[in-house]
Amino acid sequence: QIDHLCRKRPCVNVQHMELVTLAENVLRGEGLSAANARKTHCDDGHPLSGENLRIEKDGGRVCKECGRTRWRAYRQRRI
């Protein structure tokens, strides 16, 4: 794929273009996928790496600590 380095899709200046893979082009962008891929911590500030990271079947990343907190709250509501 062609990545428009100037971020202007109609631009045809060859110096503003670079050949990259689809994945790299998406991650360089400003979309939701790119924003989520750049995250290093969850919304509550826990690291999205190491033992605290669970990779979902669809490739999504989930904070284990937040998952435990949600599970505890769910169990409390069910009692």
PDB file of C-alpha atoms in Angstrom:
ATOM      1  CA  GLN A   1       0.000   0.000   0.000  1.00  0.00           C
ATOM      2  CA  ILE A   2       1.017   3.586  -0.475  1.00  0.00           C
ATOM      3  CA  ASP A   3       1.326   5.668   2.679  1.00  0.00           C
ATOM      4  CA  HIS A   4       0.808   9.375   2.076  1.00  0.00           C
ATOM      5  CA  LEU A   5       3.378  10.892   4.424  1.00  0.00           C
ATOM      6  CA  CYS A   6       1.824  14.344   4.028  1.00  0.00           C
ATOM      7  CA  ARG A   7      -1.564  12.842   5.086  1.00  0.00           C
ATOM      8  CA  LYS A   8      -3.265  14.386   2.021  1.00  0.00           C
ATOM      9  CA  ARG A   9      -4.761  11.574  -0.038  1.00  0.00           C
ATOM     10  CA  PRO A  10      -5.134  13.584  -3.275  1.00  0.00           C
ATOM     11  CA  CYS A  11      -1.413  14.488  -3.215  1.00  0.00           C
ATOM     12  CA  VAL A  12       0.522  12.927  -6.110  1.00  0.00           C
ATOM     13  CA  ASN A  13       4.020  14.092  -5.150  1.00  0.00           C
ATOM     14  CA  VAL A  14       6.145  10.917  -5.199  1.00  0.00           C
ATOM     15  CA  GLN A  15       8.374  12.283  -2.432  1.00  0.00           C
ATOM     16  CA  HIS A  16       5.344  12.325  -0.131  1.00  0.00           C
ATOM     17  CA  MET A  17       4.624   8.608  -0.646  1.00  0.00           C
ATOM     18  CA  GLU A  18       6.100   5.443   0.808  1.00  0.00           C
ATOM     19  CA  LEU A  19       5.345   1.806   0.050  1.00  0.00           C
ATOM     20  CA  VAL A  20       4.361  -0.023   3.266  1.00  0.00           C
ATOM     21  CA  THR A  21       2.351  -3.056   4.356  1.00  0.00           C
ATOM     22  CA  LEU A  22      -1.351  -2.726   5.110  1.00  0.00           C
ATOM     23  CA  ALA A  23      -0.735  -3.223   8.847  1.00  0.00           C
ATOM     24  CA  GLU A  24       1.939  -0.534   8.975  1.00  0.00           C
ATOM     25  CA  ASN A  25      -0.233   1.874   7.003  1.00  0.00           C
ATOM     26  CA  VAL A  26      -3.156   1.362   9.399  1.00  0.00           C
ATOM     27  CA  LEU A  27      -0.958   1.810  12.480  1.00  0.00           C
ATOM     28  CA  ARG A  28       0.534   5.024  11.108  1.00  0.00           C
ATOM     29  CA  GLY A  29      -2.944   6.461  10.693  1.00  0.00           C
ATOM     30  CA  GLU A  30      -5.178   8.342  13.071  1.00  0.00           C
ATOM     31  CA  GLY A  31      -8.060   5.862  13.213  1.00  0.00           C
ATOM     32  CA  LEU A  32      -9.390   3.910  16.166  1.00  0.00           C
ATOM     33  CA  SER A  33      -7.271   0.830  15.401  1.00  0.00           C
ATOM     34  CA  ALA A  34      -4.091   2.878  15.352  1.00  0.00           C
ATOM     35  CA  ALA A  35      -4.976   4.724  18.563  1.00  0.00           C
ATOM     36  CA  ASN A  36      -5.698   1.455  20.402  1.00  0.00           C
ATOM     37  CA  ALA A  37      -2.509  -0.177  19.122  1.00  0.00           C
ATOM     38  CA  ARG A  38      -0.435   2.708  20.523  1.00  0.00           C
ATOM     39  CA  LYS A  39      -1.924   2.374  24.015  1.00  0.00           C
ATOM     40  CA  THR A  40       0.535   1.219  26.677  1.00  0.00           C
ATOM     41  CA  HIS A  41      -1.894   1.410  29.616  1.00  0.00           C
ATOM     42  CA  CYS A  42      -5.620   0.767  30.092  1.00  0.00           C
ATOM     43  CA  ASP A  43      -8.038   3.567  30.958  1.00  0.00           C
ATOM     44  CA  ASP A  44      -7.446   2.891  34.680  1.00  0.00           C
ATOM     45  CA  GLY A  45      -3.665   3.183  34.313  1.00  0.00           C
ATOM     46  CA  HIS A  46      -2.714  -0.511  34.457  1.00  0.00           C
ATOM     47  CA  PRO A  47       0.030  -1.567  32.012  1.00  0.00           C
ATOM     48  CA  LEU A  48      -1.091  -3.405  28.879  1.00  0.00           C
ATOM     49  CA  SER A  49       1.899  -5.723  28.878  1.00  0.00           C
ATOM     50  CA  GLY A  50       3.443  -8.746  30.556  1.00  0.00           C
ATOM     51  CA  GLU A  51       1.370 -10.698  33.054  1.00  0.00           C
ATOM     52  CA  ASN A  52      -1.404  -8.075  33.046  1.00  0.00           C
ATOM     53  CA  LEU A  53      -2.205  -8.546  29.346  1.00  0.00           C
ATOM     54  CA  ARG A  54      -4.648 -11.000  27.792  1.00  0.00           C
ATOM     55  CA  ILE A  55      -4.877 -11.296  24.002  1.00  0.00           C
ATOM     56  CA  GLU A  56      -8.395 -12.055  22.787  1.00  0.00           C
ATOM     57  CA  LYS A  57      -9.136 -14.411  19.866  1.00  0.00           C
ATOM     58  CA  ASP A  58      -9.855 -11.410  17.640  1.00  0.00           C
ATOM     59  CA  GLY A  59      -6.468  -9.875  18.508  1.00  0.00           C
ATOM     60  CA  GLY A  60      -7.812  -7.382  21.034  1.00  0.00           C
ATOM     61  CA  ARG A  61      -5.821  -6.615  24.158  1.00  0.00           C
ATOM     62  CA  VAL A  62      -7.498  -6.750  27.586  1.00  0.00           C
ATOM     63  CA  CYS A  63      -6.243  -5.625  30.991  1.00  0.00           C
ATOM     64  CA  LYS A  64      -6.452  -8.595  33.363  1.00  0.00           C
ATOM     65  CA  GLU A  65      -6.677  -6.415  36.490  1.00  0.00           C
ATOM     66  CA  CYS A  66      -9.696  -4.541  35.110  1.00  0.00           C
ATOM     67  CA  GLY A  67     -11.237  -7.885  34.147  1.00  0.00           C
ATOM     68  CA  ARG A  68     -10.844  -9.140  37.715  1.00  0.00           C
ATOM     69  CA  THR A  69     -12.433  -5.947  39.061  1.00  0.00           C
ATOM     70  CA  ARG A  70     -15.403  -6.315  36.698  1.00  0.00           C
ATOM     71  CA  TRP A  71     -15.785  -9.990  37.677  1.00  0.00           C
ATOM     72  CA  ARG A  72     -15.798  -9.148  41.417  1.00  0.00           C
ATOM     73  CA  ALA A  73     -18.428  -6.447  40.880  1.00  0.00           C
ATOM     74  CA  TYR A  74     -20.542  -8.864  38.837  1.00  0.00           C
ATOM     75  CA  ARG A  75     -20.347 -11.528  41.559  1.00  0.00           C
ATOM     76  CA  GLN A  76     -21.343  -8.982  44.227  1.00  0.00           C
ATOM     77  CA  ARG A  77     -24.427  -7.998  42.211  1.00  0.00           C
ATOM     78  CA  ARG A  78     -25.406 -11.653  41.772  1.00  0.00           C
ATOM     79  CA  ILE A  79     -25.365 -12.406  45.521  1.00  0.00           C
TER      80      ILE A  79
END
